[in-house]
Structures are given as structure tokens and as C-alpha cells.
C-alpha angles and dihedrals in degrees: 000000000000092000090048089049092241092123129041101212140025136194115235152114128282091258092059089047089053093052093047091048088058093046098043099048092151091061132070107230121199124201114220115190119223118277096007146030092234126074093228091066103022132083137214117228118221140179113225112240094184125052120178132189125177120198112242089224087075088078088072095052114054094186093056092041091053090049092049091050090049090055090047091052089054092050094053095041122105093258093044093051092048092051093047092049096041087245100297147058098046136131104189125207088210104101089211093060116080118226113267089208102067091135093063105094120225101024096105097075093045091049091049090053091042090233095160131121126191126218101243117192132179132145093247093048091057091052092045094047092050092050097050098038091051089049093050094047093050092045093238093123137026130223095272093050090046090055092049094047092048091052092045093054094043092051098042119112112232125205111277110261117230120240116251097191140020113216114215094196141037120237121188127224090211126092116280125211090277092053094250129116116239101200095048089044091052093047095046094045091049092053093042092055091047088056091046091235124151097214142014142165135181138172116286093236093068087083122073109170146038120244109251126204113252140041118345130190127215090253091054091049090051092052091058088079133049118240098237118172089234100061104093108129126236130168114218136177109233135165120251088248092055092048091051088051092050092054091048090049090051092052090051097044093049093041092232108196103144139043093253093066098048115127124251113248136185131193090020141057118232112215119204136180121233090276091054094251113147112256102168147343116225122205114186088348095305132098112270112265107242092204098046124092118233131188107237130184110222137179113244129190095195103066111056090167088077123081120270121236090252095050092045090052092050092047094049096045091048087063106036134058105233137006123248118274116261117264131225096242105154133068123176123192128347 
């Protein structure tokens, strides 16, 4: 609606602002920080693209600790940050790494004042936040008690969760040499087959983690997918023409202009030109039949009684041995 000029303001991150500035060149876009129109009082909202955890046992092994810190130094270096962020859209907290968002006007003053907050998410933090906020709103606890309760929950040791599956192979969430993503492809194909659907596709950002070899709990499976409000699953029978139109609509709505934003598909290969415009959809190696009906698994925001993509993935992998192999679902250029 913002791109179509049907709304005057939108809520988003600097990276989205950057993309829209490039798309809406005939419009003058203004960035308003949270809480205020001035940088001294306003804040920039960011998604963390790098999360690091070091095992406390490293303190007892200097060799391993030195190696871990060396890896950490590489991750927060200029080259490391650029690789992690695919070369764009990053504001680094490392003072030695220049901002990769110099073309976004108005960030300099906020960066100088360090008026930035990161969206932190962890299972314990959600539980702790709910407990203390509810207590504050009902008047049952004061600010000091809220702080103590929050810390107590965050530092508590929960019972060790049992693994529900042992993965035999690693699959990465990052782009492979064919511009697809192996872990999301494996997850989506696994769920598609469980729903007995011929085709499916969803946005790339639904997926949050690689698949790692070894034991995996239900909670870890759940965290491999974001909990978007638009992920309820529904199998429909649609013509090839309608499916082609849905993919084109998705590309337009998500402003797909680079390989990093391409959707995840299963049961079909999406063929694009060099400008990421849809050229063809291949099913079993042949162009999709516009007149034929196909069963397609889609995400739907209207029927919350259905399973979400995350819950379906957890349910399937709690019952079967291994996920489906990743598919080759993207082709760019000739």
C-alpha cells in the first residue's frame, strides 16, 4: 500500500527503507525514528544478523578459548560482516567496519548517538517478558521485583529436552551455487510431501536456521522457522495459470530484485531472467500446464485452525527418520 501511495507511512527496518528508496525514486521518503522525530530521542530498529554464544567450558581450555575468540574476530571483521550480510544492509557495531548503508539518509546522527536497539529473541526471554509485564500491569510487582524475576527466569536451568530426531546430514540456510537454499528446501519439501501436495512456495524469510547434523529437539526444530502470522497451511487445487499468477504477485509484493529475496519452492523450478522477472515454471522438467489443475500447499492468514508451517515441520520430523533431500528449485538466466 505504501508503494502504491495508498498509505502515508510504514513500519520497517533501515534495509526496507533503502529498497523502497530505490524503487520509489519519484517520491521523497523521510525516515522517522521510533518515539520521536529527532535523533536525540528516537531509535532505529534492527534485526540481528549475527548471534554468538560461547560455551562457558571454554574457560577451562585456553587452546579452545583462543581458537573460539579467533573465529569471533573473523566474524566481526569487515570481511566477515560483509559475507554474513551478503554485502549490504548492515550497520555494524564494530567501529572498524564502515556502515554498508551509507545511501540511507539520516542514519549518521542516530549512529553517532548510538540510538539503536536490536530485536532480541529467545524462548526464555519471551516467557520472562510475559511474566514481568503482566505483573507490572496488574500491580502485583514493582520495577525492582520485575528486574529480579526477569533475571531469575533467564538464568534458570530448565530440564534437558529429549531429542526427537537425529539428522544424518547438514543443510545450509545460505544460498548454494544454484541460488537456492538447501535447508529451507529440505524443510518445505518434507512438509509438502506430508500434505500430499504437488507444489508449494513460500517467502525465504520464513526460515531462520540451517539443519545441523546430530540430535535435534522439538524446540530446536520449531526455531528453524519464524512464527509469521501468515503461515497457516492450506492445500488448494489451482490451475497452472493461477499458480503462475500467484508467483508473479509474490515477486511484486515482496519487491524481489536480487537472488537473496527469491522465494523457496518445492515440486517446481522457478525460472527467472537476469532481472529476476519470472520467465517460466517447470514441473517435472516441463513448462507448467496453464489448463491443468495442481494441488498446491499455500500459506494462509485466514484459517488459524490449520497447522502452521513450523508446527507441521515439528510434527512430521517427530514421526519420521530423516527430512527430504533439498531440491534444485531456482534457475536464473539462460
